[in-house]
Amino acid sequence: MTGFTRVRGTLVCDEVALDAIAREVGTPCHVYSAALLTSRFAALEQAMASVPHRLHYALKANSTLAIVRHLRQLGAAADVNSAGELEVALRAGFTPDQIVVTGVGKTRAELARAVSLGVAAINAESFGEIDRIEAAAIAAGRDARIAVRINPDVEAGTHRHISTGASTTKFGVSLDEARVMIREVARRPRLRIVGLHVHVGSQITTSVEPLARGAAIVADLARELMAGGVALEHLDLGGGLGIPYRAGQPVISPEAYAAAILPAVRETGLVILLEPGRWIVGPCGVLLTEVVDTKTRDAGTTFVIVDAGMTDLIRPALYEAWHEIEPVVSRDGAAVPVDVVGPVCETSDTFASARALPPVVVGDLLAIRDTGAYGAVMASNYNRRPLAAEVLVEAGRWRLIRRRQTIDDLLQWES
Ligand code: LLP
């Protein structure tokens, strides 16, 4: 069994007991399973095997260097959303032709860097951006490869903060605008349209329909463009496949996902790119935290106060997201409803409300599950809290892949 399992009452990661890691590294601490990363990446690869494809791992989900390197070694390509992620991808060993650059507000500097590197595609989001890419291409004296990001006007059916495919959102251009844009680009010698891009939203679990519709819409446009002589190379269908944050929650399997998107795109003959983030890394991480206090209010609420906060995992505060929480070492006794909260001075610094948890006492370790995606990457230094340590478990051993920040680290940029 790869990943996180319970062995004689203790939560282990690939045979390494999590309490042993916490004792040495301290808490809060993110722990990742390399074996689970490997098997999840392979499962997605397998589901897509019937078409020419590339999995451009979305670094925004987790861009810790060792994680990105591991995925590169497995054969992933990369999707980056900022200059910072672009440099991380390069340092992790990706070559520019393995990188697609997305983002709704790329700066001139970011475009200049992407163009001069010669990335696989810049996913263009507006007419103005086309002009800026062209200026960068002329300045660099090289051609720029562009994919047009289509806003398909599809409701993703997920949390409104992470829905990106509706026409009311800031993302992409409409089909009509895309047609005009592509004609326009054909007249500009330094620009080449190589693909179409769509991303309807993230954490899609209830229906494949939005993903299938997004794919069908770009496939139809691709056929129309190719019939008109546009030499496309790929269709980039974005990310979005969700994971079961709640134990037993039904989700879409990679096979069901492939079965939904591939019929529409297969006969275009184009290479299919995906930009998965969460599905690959989400379940591969847990956040270890220690109970620092407990107290019960007259009204009956029991608070379990832990040393991790919204600064280490903001998803519950930002999206009211559910993450399973369990003691690392089980104690006997009936589960009782508690509020698991962090130390940050905000009421939103709450990981779970009225959650049934077995008895815990100060000093116990808890594991907050499925924090591999959008966990460490969304951390902040609010309340001057140092960023947590990160550990990778691989082949029965663990190693620190990012040490805990110190107060000196925090102050080194200040006068
Ligand atoms: N491609 C594009 C253009 C995206 O905007 C995203 C995610 C992805 C790929 C990767 O999507 P995934 O496969 O991970 O669903 N912080 C939020 C999630 C924000 C997702 C933003 N875009 C959360 O914690 O739920």
Short mmCIF file of C-alpha atoms and ligand atoms in Angstrom, two decimals:
data_model
loop_
_atom_site.label_atom_id
_atom_site.label_comp_id
_atom_site.label_asym_id
_atom_site.label_seq_id
_atom_site.Cartn_x
_atom_site.Cartn_y
_atom_site.Cartn_z
CA MET A 1 0.00 0.00 0.00
CA THR A 2 1.47 3.34 -1.02
CA GLY A 3 0.65 6.60 0.68
CA PHE A 4 -0.87 7.07 4.11
CA THR A 5 -2.10 4.05 6.02
CA ARG A 6 -2.61 3.08 9.65
CA VAL A 7 -0.35 0.37 11.01
CA ARG A 8 -1.11 -0.86 14.56
CA GLY A 9 -2.80 2.42 15.45
CA THR A 10 -0.16 4.75 13.99
CA LEU A 11 -0.45 6.68 10.74
CA VAL A 12 2.47 5.86 8.48
CA CYS A 13 3.63 7.16 5.12
CA ASP A 14 5.12 4.41 2.99
CA GLU A 15 6.29 2.51 6.07
CA VAL A 16 7.67 5.56 7.86
CA ALA A 17 5.79 6.47 11.06
CA LEU A 18 4.64 10.08 10.95
CA ASP A 19 5.27 10.67 14.67
CA ALA A 20 8.94 9.79 14.11
CA ILE A 21 9.20 12.47 11.41
CA ALA A 22 7.43 15.06 13.58
CA ARG A 23 9.75 14.34 16.51
CA GLU A 24 12.79 15.21 14.42
CA VAL A 25 11.47 17.95 12.15
CA GLY A 26 8.95 19.56 14.48
CA THR A 27 5.51 20.81 13.57
CA PRO A 28 3.77 22.11 11.56
CA CYS A 29 5.27 20.03 8.81
CA HIS A 30 4.09 18.85 5.39
CA VAL A 31 4.89 15.22 4.57
CA TYR A 32 4.63 13.86 1.02
CA SER A 33 4.69 10.32 -0.36
CA ALA A 34 6.92 9.90 -3.42
CA ALA A 35 5.43 6.45 -4.11
CA LEU A 36 1.91 7.85 -4.21
CA LEU A 37 3.03 10.65 -6.54
CA THR A 38 4.48 8.03 -8.82
CA SER A 39 1.38 5.85 -8.85
CA ARG A 40 -1.06 8.74 -9.35
CA PHE A 41 0.97 10.16 -12.22
CA ALA A 42 1.09 6.70 -13.79
CA ALA A 43 -2.69 6.30 -13.42
CA LEU A 44 -3.34 9.52 -15.31
CA GLU A 45 -0.81 8.57 -17.98
CA GLN A 46 -2.52 5.21 -18.35
CA ALA A 47 -5.96 6.79 -18.75
CA MET A 48 -4.66 8.98 -21.58
CA ALA A 49 -2.59 6.29 -23.29
CA SER A 50 -4.90 5.92 -26.32
CA VAL A 51 -4.09 9.40 -27.69
CA PRO A 52 -0.87 11.33 -28.27
CA HIS A 53 -0.67 13.46 -25.14
CA ARG A 54 1.48 15.29 -22.58
CA LEU A 55 0.70 15.88 -18.92
CA HIS A 56 1.82 19.41 -18.09
CA TYR A 57 1.86 19.29 -14.30
CA ALA A 58 0.41 22.57 -12.94
CA LEU A 59 3.14 23.87 -10.65
CA LYS A 60 0.68 26.14 -8.89
CA ALA A 61 -0.60 23.10 -6.97
CA ASN A 62 2.79 22.41 -5.39
CA SER A 63 6.06 23.87 -6.62
CA THR A 64 8.49 22.66 -3.99
CA LEU A 65 11.57 21.82 -6.02
CA ALA A 66 11.87 18.17 -4.98
CA ILE A 67 8.22 17.50 -5.85
CA VAL A 68 8.57 19.17 -9.26
CA ARG A 69 11.80 17.26 -9.94
CA HIS A 70 10.15 13.98 -9.01
CA LEU A 71 7.33 14.61 -11.47
CA ARG A 72 9.77 15.58 -14.20
CA GLN A 73 11.64 12.34 -13.67
CA LEU A 74 8.36 10.49 -14.10
CA GLY A 75 7.93 12.08 -17.52
CA ALA A 76 5.69 15.04 -16.77
CA ALA A 77 5.88 18.33 -18.66
CA ALA A 78 5.10 21.63 -16.88
CA ASP A 79 2.43 24.33 -16.73
CA VAL A 80 3.57 27.55 -15.06
CA ASN A 81 1.54 30.56 -14.03
CA SER A 82 4.20 33.14 -13.13
CA ALA A 83 7.83 34.11 -13.63
CA GLY A 84 8.60 32.40 -10.33
CA GLU A 85 7.06 29.10 -11.36
CA LEU A 86 8.85 29.35 -14.72
CA GLU A 87 12.24 29.62 -12.99
CA VAL A 88 11.36 26.75 -10.63
CA ALA A 89 10.42 24.59 -13.62
CA LEU A 90 13.76 25.37 -15.29
CA ARG A 91 15.70 24.63 -12.11
CA ALA A 92 13.80 21.39 -11.73
CA GLY A 93 15.26 20.43 -15.09
CA PHE A 94 12.43 21.07 -17.55
CA THR A 95 13.51 22.32 -20.95
CA PRO A 96 11.57 25.30 -22.38
CA ASP A 97 9.87 23.09 -24.98
CA GLN A 98 8.28 21.15 -22.10
CA ILE A 99 6.72 24.24 -20.53
CA VAL A 100 3.43 26.00 -21.21
CA VAL A 101 2.93 29.45 -19.72
CA THR A 102 -0.55 30.42 -18.54
CA GLY A 103 -1.89 33.31 -16.50
CA VAL A 104 -4.46 36.03 -16.91
CA GLY A 105 -2.10 38.92 -16.27
CA LYS A 106 1.35 38.15 -17.60
CA THR A 107 3.71 41.10 -17.30
CA ARG A 108 5.93 42.30 -20.15
CA ALA A 109 8.93 40.90 -18.27
CA GLU A 110 7.26 37.49 -17.95
CA LEU A 111 6.36 37.47 -21.65
CA ALA A 112 9.89 38.53 -22.64
CA ARG A 113 11.38 35.69 -20.58
CA ALA A 114 8.95 33.10 -21.99
CA VAL A 115 9.50 34.23 -25.59
CA SER A 116 13.29 34.35 -25.33
CA LEU A 117 13.36 30.87 -23.79
CA GLY A 118 11.15 29.52 -26.58
CA VAL A 119 8.50 27.81 -24.45
CA ALA A 120 6.13 25.22 -25.92
CA ALA A 121 3.24 27.69 -25.80
CA ILE A 122 2.17 30.92 -24.23
CA ASN A 123 -1.54 30.61 -23.51
CA ALA A 124 -2.75 34.04 -24.65
CA GLU A 125 -5.67 35.57 -22.81
CA SER A 126 -6.45 38.82 -24.71
CA PHE A 127 -5.84 40.96 -27.81
CA GLY A 128 -3.53 43.22 -25.82
CA GLU A 129 -1.47 40.26 -24.78
CA ILE A 130 -1.02 39.24 -28.44
CA ASP A 131 0.47 42.70 -29.10
CA ARG A 132 2.80 42.37 -26.11
CA ILE A 133 3.90 38.86 -27.14
CA GLU A 134 4.62 40.16 -30.63
CA ALA A 135 6.69 43.05 -29.23
CA ALA A 136 8.66 40.58 -27.11
CA ALA A 137 9.18 38.29 -30.13
CA ILE A 138 10.44 41.13 -32.30
CA ALA A 139 12.77 42.32 -29.52
CA ALA A 140 14.11 38.79 -29.02
CA GLY A 141 14.39 38.14 -32.75
CA ARG A 142 12.56 34.84 -32.49
CA ASP A 143 9.11 33.41 -33.18
CA ALA A 144 6.60 33.04 -30.34
CA ARG A 145 4.38 29.97 -30.06
CA ILE A 146 0.88 30.87 -28.94
CA ALA A 147 -2.18 28.93 -27.81
CA VAL A 148 -5.37 30.94 -27.48
CA ARG A 149 -7.19 30.49 -24.20
CA ILE A 150 -10.86 30.02 -24.96
CA ASN A 151 -13.51 31.02 -22.44
CA PRO A 152 -16.12 28.40 -23.33
CA ASP A 153 -18.86 29.92 -21.17
CA VAL A 154 -19.29 26.67 -19.26
CA GLU A 155 -20.28 26.48 -15.59
CA ALA A 156 -17.80 24.18 -13.84
CA GLY A 157 -20.16 23.19 -11.03
CA THR A 158 -17.47 23.71 -8.40
CA HIS A 159 -16.78 26.36 -5.74
CA ARG A 160 -17.31 29.80 -7.27
CA HIS A 161 -13.80 30.91 -6.26
CA ILE A 162 -12.24 28.25 -8.50
CA SER A 163 -14.66 28.32 -11.47
CA THR A 164 -12.96 29.82 -14.50
CA GLY A 165 -15.00 28.78 -17.54
CA ALA A 166 -18.00 31.12 -17.32
CA SER A 167 -18.16 34.19 -19.57
CA THR A 168 -18.49 36.37 -16.47
CA THR A 169 -14.98 35.42 -15.28
CA LYS A 170 -11.75 37.20 -16.21
CA PHE A 171 -10.29 34.23 -18.10
CA GLY A 172 -9.66 33.81 -21.83
CA VAL A 173 -11.50 35.13 -24.89
CA SER A 174 -14.85 34.13 -26.41
CA LEU A 175 -15.07 31.87 -29.44
CA ASP A 176 -15.85 34.84 -31.70
CA GLU A 177 -12.95 36.84 -30.33
CA ALA A 178 -10.68 33.81 -30.78
CA ARG A 179 -11.60 33.57 -34.49
CA VAL A 180 -10.71 37.23 -35.01
CA MET A 181 -7.55 36.88 -32.93
CA ILE A 182 -6.30 33.90 -34.91
CA ARG A 183 -6.86 35.65 -38.27
CA GLU A 184 -4.99 38.62 -36.85
CA VAL A 185 -2.05 36.50 -35.66
CA ALA A 186 -1.68 34.93 -39.11
CA ARG A 187 -0.67 38.37 -40.42
CA ARG A 188 2.11 38.78 -37.87
CA PRO A 189 5.32 37.09 -39.01
CA ARG A 190 6.81 36.51 -35.53
CA LEU A 191 3.70 34.80 -34.13
CA ARG A 192 2.57 31.19 -34.59
CA ILE A 193 -0.73 29.77 -33.38
CA VAL A 194 0.12 26.26 -32.22
CA GLY A 195 -2.88 25.37 -30.08
CA LEU A 196 -6.08 26.14 -28.27
CA HIS A 197 -6.40 26.15 -24.50
CA VAL A 198 -9.33 25.79 -22.12
CA HIS A 199 -9.62 25.36 -18.33
CA VAL A 200 -13.15 25.37 -16.93
CA GLY A 201 -12.38 25.15 -13.23
CA SER A 202 -10.79 23.15 -10.45
CA GLN A 203 -11.91 20.41 -8.02
CA ILE A 204 -14.59 19.13 -10.42
CA THR A 205 -16.11 16.04 -8.82
CA THR A 206 -19.83 15.87 -9.44
CA SER A 207 -20.08 15.71 -13.23
CA VAL A 208 -17.67 15.31 -16.13
CA GLU A 209 -20.07 17.32 -18.26
CA PRO A 210 -18.32 20.73 -17.90
CA LEU A 211 -14.95 19.15 -18.74
CA ALA A 212 -16.45 17.31 -21.73
CA ARG A 213 -18.17 20.47 -22.98
CA GLY A 214 -14.99 22.52 -22.69
CA ALA A 215 -13.12 19.85 -24.68
CA ALA A 216 -15.85 19.62 -27.35
CA ILE A 217 -15.95 23.40 -27.80
CA VAL A 218 -12.20 23.71 -28.44
CA ALA A 219 -12.21 20.58 -30.62
CA ASP A 220 -14.97 22.08 -32.83
CA LEU A 221 -13.05 25.34 -33.16
CA ALA A 222 -9.86 23.43 -33.93
CA ARG A 223 -11.58 21.53 -36.79
CA GLU A 224 -12.94 24.78 -38.20
CA LEU A 225 -9.52 26.46 -38.01
CA MET A 226 -7.66 23.51 -39.52
CA ALA A 227 -10.18 23.39 -42.38
CA GLY A 228 -9.28 27.04 -42.95
CA GLY A 229 -5.58 26.20 -43.13
CA VAL A 230 -4.41 27.01 -39.58
CA ALA A 231 -1.66 24.50 -38.68
CA LEU A 232 -2.48 23.63 -35.08
CA GLU A 233 -0.34 21.20 -33.08
CA HIS A 234 -2.18 20.72 -29.81
CA LEU A 235 -5.31 21.12 -27.72
CA ASP A 236 -4.65 22.00 -24.08
CA LEU A 237 -7.63 20.98 -21.94
CA GLY A 238 -6.35 22.44 -18.66
CA GLY A 239 -6.70 20.81 -15.26
CA GLY A 240 -9.67 20.46 -12.96
CA LEU A 241 -10.10 16.80 -12.04
CA GLY A 242 -11.16 16.68 -8.39
CA ILE A 243 -10.23 14.46 -5.45
CA PRO A 244 -12.28 13.04 -2.55
CA TYR A 245 -11.49 15.38 0.35
CA ARG A 246 -14.21 13.64 2.38
CA ALA A 247 -13.75 9.96 3.05
CA GLY A 248 -16.00 8.07 0.66
CA GLN A 249 -16.91 11.14 -1.45
CA PRO A 250 -17.70 10.04 -5.02
CA VAL A 251 -15.34 11.52 -7.61
CA ILE A 252 -14.58 11.17 -11.31
CA SER A 253 -11.99 8.50 -12.10
CA PRO A 254 -9.21 9.21 -14.60
CA GLU A 255 -10.83 6.60 -16.88
CA ALA A 256 -14.23 8.31 -16.72
CA TYR A 257 -12.51 11.65 -17.34
CA ALA A 258 -10.66 10.31 -20.38
CA ALA A 259 -13.83 8.67 -21.69
CA ALA A 260 -15.65 12.01 -21.42
CA ILE A 261 -13.05 14.26 -23.07
CA LEU A 262 -11.37 12.04 -25.64
CA PRO A 263 -14.23 11.26 -28.07
CA ALA A 264 -14.54 14.93 -29.02
CA VAL A 265 -10.83 15.61 -29.40
CA ARG A 266 -9.48 12.31 -30.70
CA GLU A 267 -10.31 12.72 -34.38
CA THR A 268 -8.66 16.14 -34.56
CA GLY A 269 -5.41 14.14 -34.56
CA LEU A 270 -3.85 16.85 -32.38
CA VAL A 271 -1.62 16.21 -29.38
CA ILE A 272 -3.73 16.51 -26.23
CA LEU A 273 -2.21 18.46 -23.34
CA LEU A 274 -3.61 18.34 -19.82
CA GLU A 275 -2.60 20.59 -16.92
CA PRO A 276 -3.41 18.48 -13.87
CA GLY A 277 -2.37 19.76 -10.47
CA ARG A 278 -4.57 18.72 -7.58
CA TRP A 279 -5.41 15.22 -8.82
CA ILE A 280 -1.74 14.26 -8.90
CA VAL A 281 -0.39 15.87 -5.72
CA GLY A 282 -3.41 16.55 -3.47
CA PRO A 283 -3.70 13.13 -1.79
CA CYS A 284 0.12 12.76 -1.64
CA GLY A 285 0.54 15.18 1.27
CA VAL A 286 -0.54 15.60 4.88
CA LEU A 287 0.02 18.47 7.27
CA LEU A 288 1.28 17.32 10.66
CA THR A 289 0.37 19.55 13.57
CA GLU A 290 0.61 19.32 17.36
CA VAL A 291 -2.21 20.04 19.78
CA VAL A 292 -1.13 23.03 21.87
CA ASP A 293 -4.28 23.54 23.95
CA THR A 294 -7.83 22.36 24.45
CA LYS A 295 -10.75 24.15 26.05
CA THR A 296 -14.47 23.77 26.37
CA ARG A 297 -16.92 26.67 26.27
CA ASP A 298 -19.98 26.80 28.47
CA ALA A 299 -22.07 26.56 25.34
CA GLY A 300 -20.57 23.15 24.81
CA THR A 301 -18.04 23.72 22.03
CA THR A 302 -14.69 22.04 22.60
CA PHE A 303 -11.75 23.69 20.86
CA VAL A 304 -8.69 21.72 19.90
CA ILE A 305 -6.04 24.36 19.27
CA VAL A 306 -3.16 23.25 17.05
CA ASP A 307 0.16 24.77 16.02
CA ALA A 308 -0.72 24.86 12.29
CA GLY A 309 -2.88 27.71 11.12
CA MET A 310 -4.51 29.26 8.07
CA THR A 311 -0.98 30.42 7.22
CA ASP A 312 -0.02 26.77 6.57
CA LEU A 313 -3.28 25.65 4.96
CA ILE A 314 -5.72 28.34 3.91
CA ARG A 315 -8.25 26.16 2.05
CA PRO A 316 -10.73 25.76 4.93
CA ALA A 317 -10.68 29.52 5.67
CA LEU A 318 -10.87 30.56 2.02
CA TYR A 319 -13.30 28.02 0.54
CA GLU A 320 -14.76 26.41 3.66
CA ALA A 321 -12.98 23.34 2.32
CA TRP A 322 -13.22 20.03 4.15
CA HIS A 323 -10.02 18.16 5.01
CA GLU A 324 -10.11 14.92 6.97
CA ILE A 325 -8.29 15.20 10.31
CA GLU A 326 -7.06 12.27 12.35
CA PRO A 327 -4.76 11.61 15.27
CA VAL A 328 -1.38 10.26 14.19
CA VAL A 329 -1.40 7.83 17.11
CA SER A 330 -4.90 6.64 18.01
CA ARG A 331 -6.17 6.76 21.59
CA ASP A 332 -9.03 4.66 22.83
CA GLY A 333 -12.31 6.35 23.54
CA ALA A 334 -15.44 7.56 21.86
CA ALA A 335 -15.25 10.29 19.22
CA VAL A 336 -16.66 13.65 20.29
CA PRO A 337 -17.40 16.74 18.16
CA VAL A 338 -14.67 19.39 18.42
CA ASP A 339 -13.59 22.52 16.57
CA VAL A 340 -10.01 22.18 15.32
CA VAL A 341 -8.55 25.67 15.17
CA GLY A 342 -5.19 27.33 14.60
CA PRO A 343 -3.38 29.99 16.63
CA VAL A 344 -3.88 32.88 14.18
CA CYS A 345 -5.90 35.85 15.42
CA GLU A 346 -8.87 35.28 13.11
CA THR A 347 -12.02 33.29 13.66
CA SER A 348 -11.66 31.99 10.10
CA ASP A 349 -8.51 30.19 11.28
CA THR A 350 -10.58 27.04 11.68
CA PHE A 351 -9.74 23.69 10.11
CA ALA A 352 -12.95 21.91 11.12
CA SER A 353 -16.13 22.69 13.04
CA ALA A 354 -18.09 20.16 15.10
CA ARG A 355 -15.86 17.38 13.76
CA ALA A 356 -15.99 14.00 15.47
CA LEU A 357 -12.49 13.24 16.73
CA PRO A 358 -11.28 10.57 19.15
CA PRO A 359 -10.00 11.95 22.45
CA VAL A 360 -6.89 14.16 22.11
CA VAL A 361 -4.69 15.81 24.70
CA VAL A 362 -2.08 18.56 24.54
CA GLY A 363 1.04 17.25 22.79
CA ASP A 364 -0.83 14.83 20.53
CA LEU A 365 -0.14 14.94 16.80
CA LEU A 366 -2.89 15.36 14.23
CA ALA A 367 -2.64 14.78 10.49
CA ILE A 368 -4.68 17.01 8.21
CA ARG A 369 -5.15 14.99 5.04
CA ASP A 370 -4.94 15.81 1.33
CA THR A 371 -2.81 18.91 1.70
CA GLY A 372 -0.38 18.08 -1.11
CA ALA A 373 -2.07 20.51 -3.50
CA TYR A 374 -2.71 24.18 -2.69
CA GLY A 375 -1.29 23.67 0.80
CA ALA A 376 2.34 24.77 1.18
CA VAL A 377 2.13 26.90 -1.98
CA MET A 378 -0.60 29.12 -0.51
CA ALA A 379 1.17 29.65 2.81
CA SER A 380 1.85 33.09 4.21
CA ASN A 381 3.88 34.74 6.96
CA TYR A 382 0.84 36.36 8.58
CA ASN A 383 1.39 36.85 12.31
CA ARG A 384 5.11 36.50 11.42
CA ARG A 385 4.69 32.78 11.29
CA PRO A 386 7.60 31.02 9.55
CA LEU A 387 6.75 28.73 6.62
CA ALA A 388 6.47 25.09 7.69
CA ALA A 389 9.03 22.41 6.96
CA GLU A 390 8.41 19.94 4.11
CA VAL A 391 9.46 16.29 4.04
CA LEU A 392 9.46 13.73 1.23
CA VAL A 393 9.22 10.04 2.02
CA GLU A 394 10.83 7.90 -0.64
CA ALA A 395 11.75 4.21 -0.64
CA GLY A 396 11.23 3.81 3.09
CA ARG A 397 13.31 6.87 4.06
CA TRP A 398 12.44 10.49 4.62
CA ARG A 399 14.34 13.67 3.91
CA LEU A 400 13.78 17.36 4.46
CA ILE A 401 12.98 19.00 1.12
CA ARG A 402 12.40 22.45 2.60
CA ARG A 403 13.63 23.39 6.03
CA ARG A 404 11.42 25.39 8.35
CA GLN A 405 11.80 29.13 7.87
CA THR A 406 13.46 31.03 10.71
CA ILE A 407 12.79 34.51 12.02
CA ASP A 408 16.15 35.49 10.51
CA ASP A 409 14.93 34.26 7.10
CA LEU A 410 11.85 36.41 7.52
CA LEU A 411 13.80 39.53 8.43
CA GLN A 412 16.60 39.25 5.91
CA TRP A 413 14.89 41.51 3.37
CA GLU A 414 14.15 44.25 5.85
CA SER A 415 16.25 47.22 6.87
N1 LLP B 1 -4.54 25.09 -15.55
C1 LLP B 1 -5.03 26.31 -15.27
C2 LLP B 1 -5.08 27.32 -16.31
C3 LLP B 1 -5.49 26.60 -13.96
O1 LLP B 1 -5.98 27.79 -13.69
C4 LLP B 1 -5.41 25.60 -12.96
C5 LLP B 1 -5.85 25.86 -11.60
C6 LLP B 1 -4.87 24.34 -13.31
C7 LLP B 1 -4.47 24.13 -14.62
C8 LLP B 1 -4.75 23.21 -12.34
O2 LLP B 1 -6.00 22.81 -11.90
P1 LLP B 1 -6.20 21.50 -11.00
O3 LLP B 1 -5.89 20.29 -11.86
O4 LLP B 1 -5.29 21.60 -9.84
O5 LLP B 1 -7.63 21.57 -10.62
N2 LLP B 1 -6.39 27.23 -4.69
C9 LLP B 1 -7.56 26.50 -5.12
C10 LLP B 1 -7.39 25.95 -6.52
C11 LLP B 1 -7.08 27.02 -7.56
C12 LLP B 1 -6.93 26.44 -8.93
C13 LLP B 1 -6.49 27.48 -9.89
N3 LLP B 1 -6.23 27.03 -11.21
C14 LLP B 1 -7.87 25.39 -4.13
O6 LLP B 1 -7.15 25.26 -3.13
O7 LLP B 1 -8.85 24.67 -4.28
#
